[in-house]
PDB file of C-alpha atoms in Angstrom:
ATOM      1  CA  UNK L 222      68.154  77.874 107.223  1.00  0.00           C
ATOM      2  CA  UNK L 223      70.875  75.046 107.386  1.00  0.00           C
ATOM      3  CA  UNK L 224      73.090  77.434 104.953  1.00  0.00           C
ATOM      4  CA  UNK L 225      72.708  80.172 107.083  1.00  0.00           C
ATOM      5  CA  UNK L 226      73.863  78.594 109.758  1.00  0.00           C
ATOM      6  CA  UNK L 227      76.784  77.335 108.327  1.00  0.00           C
ATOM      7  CA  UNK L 228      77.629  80.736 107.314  1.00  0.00           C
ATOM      8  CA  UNK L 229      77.008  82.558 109.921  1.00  0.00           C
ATOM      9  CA  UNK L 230      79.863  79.577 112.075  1.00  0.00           C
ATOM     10  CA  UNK L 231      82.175  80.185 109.217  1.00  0.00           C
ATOM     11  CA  UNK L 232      82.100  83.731 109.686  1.00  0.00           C
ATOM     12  CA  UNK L 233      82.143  83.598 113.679  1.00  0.00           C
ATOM     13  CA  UNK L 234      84.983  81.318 113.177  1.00  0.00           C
ATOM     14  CA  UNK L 235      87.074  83.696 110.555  1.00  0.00           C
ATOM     15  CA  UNK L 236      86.304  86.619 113.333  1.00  0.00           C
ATOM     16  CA  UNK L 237      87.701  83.947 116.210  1.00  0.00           C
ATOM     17  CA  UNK L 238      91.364  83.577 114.267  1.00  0.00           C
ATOM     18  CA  UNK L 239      91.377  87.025 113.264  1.00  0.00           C
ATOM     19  CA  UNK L 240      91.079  88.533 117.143  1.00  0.00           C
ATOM     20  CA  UNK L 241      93.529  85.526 117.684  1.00  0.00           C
ATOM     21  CA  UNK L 242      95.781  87.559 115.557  1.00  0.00           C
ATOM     22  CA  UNK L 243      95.636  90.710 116.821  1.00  0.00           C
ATOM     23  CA  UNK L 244      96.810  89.663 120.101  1.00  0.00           C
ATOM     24  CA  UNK L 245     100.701  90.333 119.450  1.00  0.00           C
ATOM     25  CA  UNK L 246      99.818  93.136 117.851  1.00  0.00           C
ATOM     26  CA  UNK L 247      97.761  94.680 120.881  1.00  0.00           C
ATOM     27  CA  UNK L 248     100.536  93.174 123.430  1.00  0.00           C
ATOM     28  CA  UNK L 249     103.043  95.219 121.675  1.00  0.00           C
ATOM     29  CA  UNK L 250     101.080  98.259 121.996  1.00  0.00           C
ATOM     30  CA  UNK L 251     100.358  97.768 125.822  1.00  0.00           C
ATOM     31  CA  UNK L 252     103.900  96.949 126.081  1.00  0.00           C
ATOM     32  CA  UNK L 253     105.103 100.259 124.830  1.00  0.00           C
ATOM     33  CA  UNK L 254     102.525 102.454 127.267  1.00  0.00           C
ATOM     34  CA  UNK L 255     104.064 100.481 130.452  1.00  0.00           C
ATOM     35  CA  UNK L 256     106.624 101.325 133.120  1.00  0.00           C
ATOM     36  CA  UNK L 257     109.708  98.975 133.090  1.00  0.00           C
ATOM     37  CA  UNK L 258     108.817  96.809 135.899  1.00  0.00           C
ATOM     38  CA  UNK L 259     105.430  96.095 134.609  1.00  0.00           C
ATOM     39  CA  UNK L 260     107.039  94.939 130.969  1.00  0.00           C
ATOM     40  CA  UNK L 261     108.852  92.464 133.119  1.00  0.00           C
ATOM     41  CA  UNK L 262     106.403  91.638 135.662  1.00  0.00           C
ATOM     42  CA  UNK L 263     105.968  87.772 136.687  1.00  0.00           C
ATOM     43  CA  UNK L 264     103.051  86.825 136.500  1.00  0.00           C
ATOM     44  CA  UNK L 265     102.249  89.335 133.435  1.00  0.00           C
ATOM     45  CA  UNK L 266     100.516  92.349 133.459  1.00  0.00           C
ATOM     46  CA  UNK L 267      98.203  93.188 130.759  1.00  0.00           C
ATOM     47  CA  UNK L 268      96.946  96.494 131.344  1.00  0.00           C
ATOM     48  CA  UNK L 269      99.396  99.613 132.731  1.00  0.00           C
ATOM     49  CA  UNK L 270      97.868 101.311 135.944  1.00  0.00           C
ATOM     50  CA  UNK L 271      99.398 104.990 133.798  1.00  0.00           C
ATOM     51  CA  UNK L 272     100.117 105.466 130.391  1.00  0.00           C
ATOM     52  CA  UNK L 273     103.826 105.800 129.793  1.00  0.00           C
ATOM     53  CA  UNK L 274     103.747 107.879 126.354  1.00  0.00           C
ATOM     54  CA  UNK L 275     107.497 109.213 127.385  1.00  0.00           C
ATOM     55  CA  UNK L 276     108.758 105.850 126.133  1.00  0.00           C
ATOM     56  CA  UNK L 277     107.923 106.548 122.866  1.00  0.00           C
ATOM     57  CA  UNK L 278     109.875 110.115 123.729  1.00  0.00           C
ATOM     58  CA  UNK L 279     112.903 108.396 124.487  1.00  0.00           C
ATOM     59  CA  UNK L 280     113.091 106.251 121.824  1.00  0.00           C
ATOM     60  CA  UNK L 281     112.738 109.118 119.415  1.00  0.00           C
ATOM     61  CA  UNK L 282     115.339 110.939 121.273  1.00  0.00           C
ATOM     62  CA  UNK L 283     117.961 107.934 121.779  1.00  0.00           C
ATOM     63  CA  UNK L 284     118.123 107.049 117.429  1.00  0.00           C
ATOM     64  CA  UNK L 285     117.311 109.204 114.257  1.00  0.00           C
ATOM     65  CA  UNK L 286     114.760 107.906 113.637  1.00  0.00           C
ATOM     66  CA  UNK L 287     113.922 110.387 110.704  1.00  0.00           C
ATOM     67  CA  UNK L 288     117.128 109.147 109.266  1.00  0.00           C
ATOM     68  CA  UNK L 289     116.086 105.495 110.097  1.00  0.00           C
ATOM     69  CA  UNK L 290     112.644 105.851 108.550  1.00  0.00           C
ATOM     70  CA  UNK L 291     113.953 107.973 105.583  1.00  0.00           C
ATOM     71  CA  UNK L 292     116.645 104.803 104.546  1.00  0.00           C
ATOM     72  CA  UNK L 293     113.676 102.533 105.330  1.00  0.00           C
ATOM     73  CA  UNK L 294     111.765 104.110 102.758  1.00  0.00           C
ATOM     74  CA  UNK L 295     114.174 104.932 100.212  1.00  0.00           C
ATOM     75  CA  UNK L 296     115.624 101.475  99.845  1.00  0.00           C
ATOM     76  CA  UNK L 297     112.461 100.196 100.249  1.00  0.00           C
ATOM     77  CA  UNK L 298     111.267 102.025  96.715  1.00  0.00           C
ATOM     78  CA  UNK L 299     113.773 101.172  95.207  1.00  0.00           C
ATOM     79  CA  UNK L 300     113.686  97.602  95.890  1.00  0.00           C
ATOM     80  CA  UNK L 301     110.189  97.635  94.747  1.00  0.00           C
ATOM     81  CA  UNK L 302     110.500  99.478  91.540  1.00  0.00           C
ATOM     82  CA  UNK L 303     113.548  97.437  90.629  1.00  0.00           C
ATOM     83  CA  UNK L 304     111.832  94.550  91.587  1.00  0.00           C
ATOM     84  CA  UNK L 305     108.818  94.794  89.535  1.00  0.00           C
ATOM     85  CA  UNK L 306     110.761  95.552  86.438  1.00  0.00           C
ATOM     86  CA  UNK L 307     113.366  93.056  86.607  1.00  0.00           C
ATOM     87  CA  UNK L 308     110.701  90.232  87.774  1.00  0.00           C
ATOM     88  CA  UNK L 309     108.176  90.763  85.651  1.00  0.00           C
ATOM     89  CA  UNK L 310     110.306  91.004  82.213  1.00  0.00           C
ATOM     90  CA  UNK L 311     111.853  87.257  83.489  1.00  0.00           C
ATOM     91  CA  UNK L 312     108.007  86.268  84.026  1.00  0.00           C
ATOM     92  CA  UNK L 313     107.007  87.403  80.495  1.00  0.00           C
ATOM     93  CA  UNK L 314     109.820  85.629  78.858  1.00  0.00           C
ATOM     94  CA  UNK L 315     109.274  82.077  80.685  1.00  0.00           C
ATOM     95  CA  UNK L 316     105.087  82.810  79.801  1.00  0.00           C
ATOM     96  CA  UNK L 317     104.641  84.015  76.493  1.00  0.00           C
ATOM     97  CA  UNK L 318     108.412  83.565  74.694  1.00  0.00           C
ATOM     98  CA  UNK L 319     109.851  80.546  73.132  1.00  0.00           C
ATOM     99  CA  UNK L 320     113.779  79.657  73.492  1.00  0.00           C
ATOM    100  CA  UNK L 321     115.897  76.974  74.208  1.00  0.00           C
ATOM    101  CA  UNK L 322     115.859  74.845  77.642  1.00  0.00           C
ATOM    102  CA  UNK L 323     112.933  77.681  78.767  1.00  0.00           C
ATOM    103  CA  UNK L 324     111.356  74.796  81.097  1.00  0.00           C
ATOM    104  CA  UNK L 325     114.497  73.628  82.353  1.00  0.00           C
ATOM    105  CA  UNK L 326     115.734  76.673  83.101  1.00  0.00           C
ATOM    106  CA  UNK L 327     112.318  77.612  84.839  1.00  0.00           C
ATOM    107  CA  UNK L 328     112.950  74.292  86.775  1.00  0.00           C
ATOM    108  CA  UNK L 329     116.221  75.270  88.147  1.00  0.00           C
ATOM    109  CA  UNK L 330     115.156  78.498  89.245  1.00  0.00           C
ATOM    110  CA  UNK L 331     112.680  77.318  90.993  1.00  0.00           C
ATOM    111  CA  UNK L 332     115.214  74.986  92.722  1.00  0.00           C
ATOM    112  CA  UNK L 333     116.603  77.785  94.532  1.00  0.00           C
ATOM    113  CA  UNK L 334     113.381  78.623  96.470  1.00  0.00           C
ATOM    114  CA  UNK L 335     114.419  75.218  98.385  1.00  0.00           C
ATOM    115  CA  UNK L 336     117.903  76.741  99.489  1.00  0.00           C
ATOM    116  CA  UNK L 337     117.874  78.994 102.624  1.00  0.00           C
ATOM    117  CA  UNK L 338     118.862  82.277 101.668  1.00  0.00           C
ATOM    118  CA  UNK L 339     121.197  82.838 104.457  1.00  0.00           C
ATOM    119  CA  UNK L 340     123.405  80.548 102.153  1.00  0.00           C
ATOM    120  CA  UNK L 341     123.988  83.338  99.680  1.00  0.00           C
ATOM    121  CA  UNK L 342     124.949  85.860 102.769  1.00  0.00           C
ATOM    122  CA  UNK L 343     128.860  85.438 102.353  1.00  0.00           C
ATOM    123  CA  UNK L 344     128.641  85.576  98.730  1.00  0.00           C
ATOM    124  CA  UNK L 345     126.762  88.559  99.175  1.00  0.00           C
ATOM    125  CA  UNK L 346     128.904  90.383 101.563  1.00  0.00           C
ATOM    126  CA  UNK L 347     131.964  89.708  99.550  1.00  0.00           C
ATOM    127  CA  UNK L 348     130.687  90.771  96.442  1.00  0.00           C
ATOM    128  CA  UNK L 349     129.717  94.106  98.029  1.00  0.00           C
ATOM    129  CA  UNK L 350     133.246  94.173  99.685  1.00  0.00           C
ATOM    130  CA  UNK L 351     134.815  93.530  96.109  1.00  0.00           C
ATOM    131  CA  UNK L 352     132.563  96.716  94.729  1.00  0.00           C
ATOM    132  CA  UNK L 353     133.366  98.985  97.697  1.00  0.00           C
ATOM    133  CA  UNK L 354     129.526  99.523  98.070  1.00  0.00           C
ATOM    134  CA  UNK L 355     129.624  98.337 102.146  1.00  0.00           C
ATOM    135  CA  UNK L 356     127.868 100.317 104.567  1.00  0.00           C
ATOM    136  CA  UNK L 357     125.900 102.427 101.689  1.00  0.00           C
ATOM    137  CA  UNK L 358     122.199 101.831 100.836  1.00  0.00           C
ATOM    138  CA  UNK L 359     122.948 100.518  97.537  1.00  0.00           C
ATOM    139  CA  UNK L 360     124.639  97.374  98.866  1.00  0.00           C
ATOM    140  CA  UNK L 361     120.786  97.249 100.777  1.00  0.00           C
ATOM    141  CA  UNK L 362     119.369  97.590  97.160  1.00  0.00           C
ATOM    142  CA  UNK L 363     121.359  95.253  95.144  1.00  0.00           C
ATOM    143  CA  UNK L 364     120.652  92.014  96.510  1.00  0.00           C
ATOM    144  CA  UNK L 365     116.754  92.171  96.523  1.00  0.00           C
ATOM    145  CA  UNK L 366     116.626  93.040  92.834  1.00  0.00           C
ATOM    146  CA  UNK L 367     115.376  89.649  91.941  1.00  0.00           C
ATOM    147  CA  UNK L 368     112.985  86.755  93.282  1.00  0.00           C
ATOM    148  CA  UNK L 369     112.452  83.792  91.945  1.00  0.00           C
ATOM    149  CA  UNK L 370     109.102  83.155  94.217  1.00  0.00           C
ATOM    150  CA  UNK L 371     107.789  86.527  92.107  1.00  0.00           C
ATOM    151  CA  UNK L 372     109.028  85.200  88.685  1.00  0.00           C
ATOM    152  CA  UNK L 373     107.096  82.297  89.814  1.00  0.00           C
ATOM    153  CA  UNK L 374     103.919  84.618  90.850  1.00  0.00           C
ATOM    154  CA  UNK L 375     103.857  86.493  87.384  1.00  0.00           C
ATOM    155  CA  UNK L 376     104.612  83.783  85.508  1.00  0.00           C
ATOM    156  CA  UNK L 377     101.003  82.349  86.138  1.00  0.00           C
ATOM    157  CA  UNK L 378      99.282  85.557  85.952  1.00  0.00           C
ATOM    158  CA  UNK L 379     100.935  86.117  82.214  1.00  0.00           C
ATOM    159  CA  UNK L 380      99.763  82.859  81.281  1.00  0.00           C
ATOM    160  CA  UNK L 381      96.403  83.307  82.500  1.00  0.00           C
ATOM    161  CA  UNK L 382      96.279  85.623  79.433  1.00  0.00           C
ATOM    162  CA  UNK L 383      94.769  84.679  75.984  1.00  0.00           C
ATOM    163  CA  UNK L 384      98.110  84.303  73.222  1.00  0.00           C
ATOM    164  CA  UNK L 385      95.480  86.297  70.981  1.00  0.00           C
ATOM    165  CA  UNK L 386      96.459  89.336  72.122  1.00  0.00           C
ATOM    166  CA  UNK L 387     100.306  88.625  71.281  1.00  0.00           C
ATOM    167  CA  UNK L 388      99.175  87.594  67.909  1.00  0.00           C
ATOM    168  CA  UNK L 389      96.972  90.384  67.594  1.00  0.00           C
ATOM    169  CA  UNK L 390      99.492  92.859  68.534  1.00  0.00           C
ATOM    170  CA  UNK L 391     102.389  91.223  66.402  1.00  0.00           C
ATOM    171  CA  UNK L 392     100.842  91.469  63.502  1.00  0.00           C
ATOM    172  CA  UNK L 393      99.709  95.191  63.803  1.00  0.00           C
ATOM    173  CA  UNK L 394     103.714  95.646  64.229  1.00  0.00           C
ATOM    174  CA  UNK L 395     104.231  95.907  68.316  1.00  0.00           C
ATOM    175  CA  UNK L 396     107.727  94.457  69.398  1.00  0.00           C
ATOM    176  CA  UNK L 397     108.125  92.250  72.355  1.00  0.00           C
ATOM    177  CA  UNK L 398     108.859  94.999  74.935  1.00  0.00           C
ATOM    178  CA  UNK L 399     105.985  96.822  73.698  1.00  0.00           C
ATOM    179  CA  UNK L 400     103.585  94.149  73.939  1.00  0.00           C
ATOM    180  CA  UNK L 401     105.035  93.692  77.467  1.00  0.00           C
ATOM    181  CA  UNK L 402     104.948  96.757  78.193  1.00  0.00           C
ATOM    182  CA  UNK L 403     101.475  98.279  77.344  1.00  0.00           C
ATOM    183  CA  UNK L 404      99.297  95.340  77.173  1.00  0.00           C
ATOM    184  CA  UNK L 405     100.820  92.797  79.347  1.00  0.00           C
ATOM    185  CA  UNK L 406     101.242  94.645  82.813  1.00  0.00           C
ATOM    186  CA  UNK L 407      98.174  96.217  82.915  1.00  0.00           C
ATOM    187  CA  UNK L 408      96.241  93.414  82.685  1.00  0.00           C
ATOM    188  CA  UNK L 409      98.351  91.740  85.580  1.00  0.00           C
ATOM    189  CA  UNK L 410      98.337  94.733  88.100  1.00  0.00           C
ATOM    190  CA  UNK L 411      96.622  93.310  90.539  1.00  0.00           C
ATOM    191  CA  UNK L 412      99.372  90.532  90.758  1.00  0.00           C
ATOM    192  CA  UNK L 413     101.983  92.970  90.591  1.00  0.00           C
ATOM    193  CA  UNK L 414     100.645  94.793  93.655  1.00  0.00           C
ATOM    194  CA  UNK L 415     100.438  91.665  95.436  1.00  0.00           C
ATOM    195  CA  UNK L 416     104.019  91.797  95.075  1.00  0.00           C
ATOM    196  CA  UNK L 417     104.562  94.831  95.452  1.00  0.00           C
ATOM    197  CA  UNK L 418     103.331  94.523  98.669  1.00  0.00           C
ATOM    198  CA  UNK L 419     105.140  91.149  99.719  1.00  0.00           C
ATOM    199  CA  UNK L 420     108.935  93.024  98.327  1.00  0.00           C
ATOM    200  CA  UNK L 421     107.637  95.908 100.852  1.00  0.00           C
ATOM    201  CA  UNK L 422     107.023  93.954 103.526  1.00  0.00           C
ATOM    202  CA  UNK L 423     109.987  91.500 103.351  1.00  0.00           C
ATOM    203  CA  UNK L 424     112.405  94.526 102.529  1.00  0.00           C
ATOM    204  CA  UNK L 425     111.110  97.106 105.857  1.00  0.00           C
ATOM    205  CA  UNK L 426     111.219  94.171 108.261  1.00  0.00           C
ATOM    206  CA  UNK L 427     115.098  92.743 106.476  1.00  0.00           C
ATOM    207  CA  UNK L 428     117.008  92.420 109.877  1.00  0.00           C
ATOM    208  CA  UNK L 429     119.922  90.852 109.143  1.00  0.00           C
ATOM    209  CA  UNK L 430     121.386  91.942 105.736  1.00  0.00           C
ATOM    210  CA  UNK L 431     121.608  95.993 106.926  1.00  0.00           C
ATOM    211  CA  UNK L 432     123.524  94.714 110.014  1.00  0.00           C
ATOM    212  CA  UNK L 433     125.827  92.322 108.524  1.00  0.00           C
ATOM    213  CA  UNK L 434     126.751  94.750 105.377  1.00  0.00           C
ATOM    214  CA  UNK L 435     126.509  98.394 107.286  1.00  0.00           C
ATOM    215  CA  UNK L 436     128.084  99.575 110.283  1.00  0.00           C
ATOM    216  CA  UNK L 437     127.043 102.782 110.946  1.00  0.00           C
ATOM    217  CA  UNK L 438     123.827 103.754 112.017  1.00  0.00           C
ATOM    218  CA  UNK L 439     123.120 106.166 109.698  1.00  0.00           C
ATOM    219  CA  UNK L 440     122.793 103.743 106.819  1.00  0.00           C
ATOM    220  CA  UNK L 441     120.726 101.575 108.600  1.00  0.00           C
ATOM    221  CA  UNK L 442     116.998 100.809 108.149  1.00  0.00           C
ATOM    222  CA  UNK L 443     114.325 100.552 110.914  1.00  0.00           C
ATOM    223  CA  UNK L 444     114.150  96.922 111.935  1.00  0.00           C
ATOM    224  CA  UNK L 445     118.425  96.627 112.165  1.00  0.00           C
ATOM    225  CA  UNK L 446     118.749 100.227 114.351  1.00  0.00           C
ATOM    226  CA  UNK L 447     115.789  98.924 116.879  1.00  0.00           C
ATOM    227  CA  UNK L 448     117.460  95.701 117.280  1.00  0.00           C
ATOM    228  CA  UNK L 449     120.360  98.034 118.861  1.00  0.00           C
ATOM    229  CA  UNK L 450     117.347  98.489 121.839  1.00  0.00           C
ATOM    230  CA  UNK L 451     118.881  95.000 122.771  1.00  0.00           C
ATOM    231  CA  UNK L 452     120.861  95.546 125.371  1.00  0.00           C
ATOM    232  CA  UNK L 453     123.562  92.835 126.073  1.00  0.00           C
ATOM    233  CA  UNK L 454     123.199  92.522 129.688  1.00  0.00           C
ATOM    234  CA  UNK L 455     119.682  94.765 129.999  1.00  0.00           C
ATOM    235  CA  UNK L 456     117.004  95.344 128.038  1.00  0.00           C
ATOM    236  CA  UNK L 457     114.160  98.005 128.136  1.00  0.00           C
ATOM    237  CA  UNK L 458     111.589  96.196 126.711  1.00  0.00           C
ATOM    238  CA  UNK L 459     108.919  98.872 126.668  1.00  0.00           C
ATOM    239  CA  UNK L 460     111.123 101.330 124.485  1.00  0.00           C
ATOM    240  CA  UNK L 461     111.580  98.598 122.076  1.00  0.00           C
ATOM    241  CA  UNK L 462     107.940  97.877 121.839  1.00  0.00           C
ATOM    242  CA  UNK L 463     107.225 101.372 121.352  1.00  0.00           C
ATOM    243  CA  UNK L 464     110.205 101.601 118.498  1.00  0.00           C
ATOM    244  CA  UNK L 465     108.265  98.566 116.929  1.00  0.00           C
ATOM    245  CA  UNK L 466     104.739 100.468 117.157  1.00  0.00           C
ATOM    246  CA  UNK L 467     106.769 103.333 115.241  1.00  0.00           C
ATOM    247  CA  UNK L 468     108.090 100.987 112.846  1.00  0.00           C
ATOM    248  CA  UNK L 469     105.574  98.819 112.101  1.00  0.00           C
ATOM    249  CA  UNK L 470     102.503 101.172 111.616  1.00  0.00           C
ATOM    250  CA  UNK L 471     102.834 102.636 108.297  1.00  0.00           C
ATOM    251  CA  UNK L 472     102.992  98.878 107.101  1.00  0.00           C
ATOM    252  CA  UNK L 473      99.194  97.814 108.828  1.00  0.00           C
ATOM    253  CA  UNK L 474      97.990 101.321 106.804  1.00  0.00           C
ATOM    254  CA  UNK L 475      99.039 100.262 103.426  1.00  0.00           C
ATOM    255  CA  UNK L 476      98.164  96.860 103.569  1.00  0.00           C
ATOM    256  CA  UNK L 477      94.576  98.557 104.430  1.00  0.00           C
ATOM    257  CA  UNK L 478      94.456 100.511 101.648  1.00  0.00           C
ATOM    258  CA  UNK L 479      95.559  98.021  98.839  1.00  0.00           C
ATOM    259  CA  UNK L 480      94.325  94.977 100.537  1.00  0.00           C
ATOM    260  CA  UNK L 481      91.700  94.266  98.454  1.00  0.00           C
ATOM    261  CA  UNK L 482      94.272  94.022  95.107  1.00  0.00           C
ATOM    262  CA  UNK L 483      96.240  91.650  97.412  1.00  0.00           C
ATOM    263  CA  UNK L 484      93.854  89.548  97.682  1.00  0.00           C
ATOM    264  CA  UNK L 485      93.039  89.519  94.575  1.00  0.00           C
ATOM    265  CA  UNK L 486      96.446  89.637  92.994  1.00  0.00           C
ATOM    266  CA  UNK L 487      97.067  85.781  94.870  1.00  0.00           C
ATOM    267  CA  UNK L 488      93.786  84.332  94.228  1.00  0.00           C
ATOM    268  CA  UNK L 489      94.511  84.668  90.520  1.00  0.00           C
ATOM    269  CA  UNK L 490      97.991  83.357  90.916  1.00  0.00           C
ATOM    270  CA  UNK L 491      96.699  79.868  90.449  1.00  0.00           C
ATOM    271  CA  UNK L 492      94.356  80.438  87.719  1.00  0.00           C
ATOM    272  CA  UNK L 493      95.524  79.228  84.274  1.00  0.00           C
ATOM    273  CA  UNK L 494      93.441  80.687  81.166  1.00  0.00           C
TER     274      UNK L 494
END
């Protein structure tokens, strides 16, 4: 009875911080339905007296958004795919290969997860400057091809693994890559779509990198054309809402459809074999 109890608190409790959370989320959508002068309205006004769908009219109307959302997703791919490939071949070689100052070398990298990363913003921009890739989606691409917090995340899973299989595969003839590739990453997938679904998530809401290295709008991404909403002197705060709604939605369906490997993918992070 006593257990029972306790579980049924810890559950009221998890459903508590989890309405706790939606609150922005349903703000932002009662936001985007309003009239101007209730977005602004001292003391706030939760509730619209009429649905204003227009503003999400006008916001469609005033940027290309198909353009916007097409970049979004392209670059966001990309990233991704790149990503995973690039991340997880470091991962493999710090988990299951031997070679000289491997620790140390894992060491430092992991050093650079305690530098702010908009350190490595002028080095960045110049670089892109030097390869005459500014305001093109590649320059977007280029600089989110590695991260050291998902070497870091693979890493673990790949060592969670038995080293029988690597001995069982060398000797029936496999080469590192192959090993790697067709034994290693499936048995970590559910790691690599937690990542995959961190790298999506950081790269659609990147706000300051398509700004800084692109200057027109049509090879921008979502989250740097709705920060033009901002007006300098006035802003419309229920078109931007309404641009974030647009924005932000197909995000809240994938992470319901593969939340269940996310979950799973971090709980095994930690989980040495």
């Amino acid at each position: 009875m006593k257990e029972n109890k306790v579980k049924f608190l810890f559950h009221a409790a998890l459903v508590i911080f989890a309405l706790i959370m939606l609150i922005p989320f349903v703000w932002m959508f009662l936001t985007s339905i309003k009239t101007y002068e209730e977005a602004i309205r001292i003391p706030l006004q939760m509730f619209p007296k009429e649905i204003q769908w227009v503003n999400y009219e006008i916001v469609y109307n005033k940027f290309p958004f198909l353009t916007l959302y097409w970049n979004t997703i392209v670059v966001t791919l990309v990233t991704i795919a790149g990503q995973l490939f690039i991340v997880s071949l470091a991962a493999y070689a710090f988990a299951r290969l031997e070679f000289p100052l491997k620790n140390i070398l894992f060491i430092g990298m992991l050093g650079l997860m305690m530098v702010p990363g908009q350190i490595f913003l002028i080095p960045q921009f110049r670089l892109m400057v030097q390869l005459k890739l500014t305001n093109t989606l590649t320059a977007l691409v280029l600089p989110s091809l590695f991260s050291v917090f998902g070497v870091f995340l693979l890493r673990q899973a790949f060592q969670t693994i038995p080293k029988d299989l690597d001995e069982a595969a060398r000797m029936d003839g496999c080469s590192y890559f192959r090993i790697y590739w067709q034994i290693m990453l499936p048995l970590v997938t559910p790691n690599l779509v937690a990542l995959g679904i961190m790298t999506m998530l950081s790269t659609w809401k990147n706000l300051m990198w398509p700004i800084i290295v692109n200057r027109s709008i049509e090879k921008m991404t979502l989250s740097a054309g709705l920060a033009m909403l901002i007006g300098e002197h006035t802003t419309y705060y229920e078109q931007v809402m309404a641009g974030a709604v647009i924005s932000v939605l197909p995000m809240i369906i994938i992470f319901m459809i593969f939340q269940k490997q996310f979950v799973e993918g971090i709980a095994k992070t930690g989980v040495k074999g």
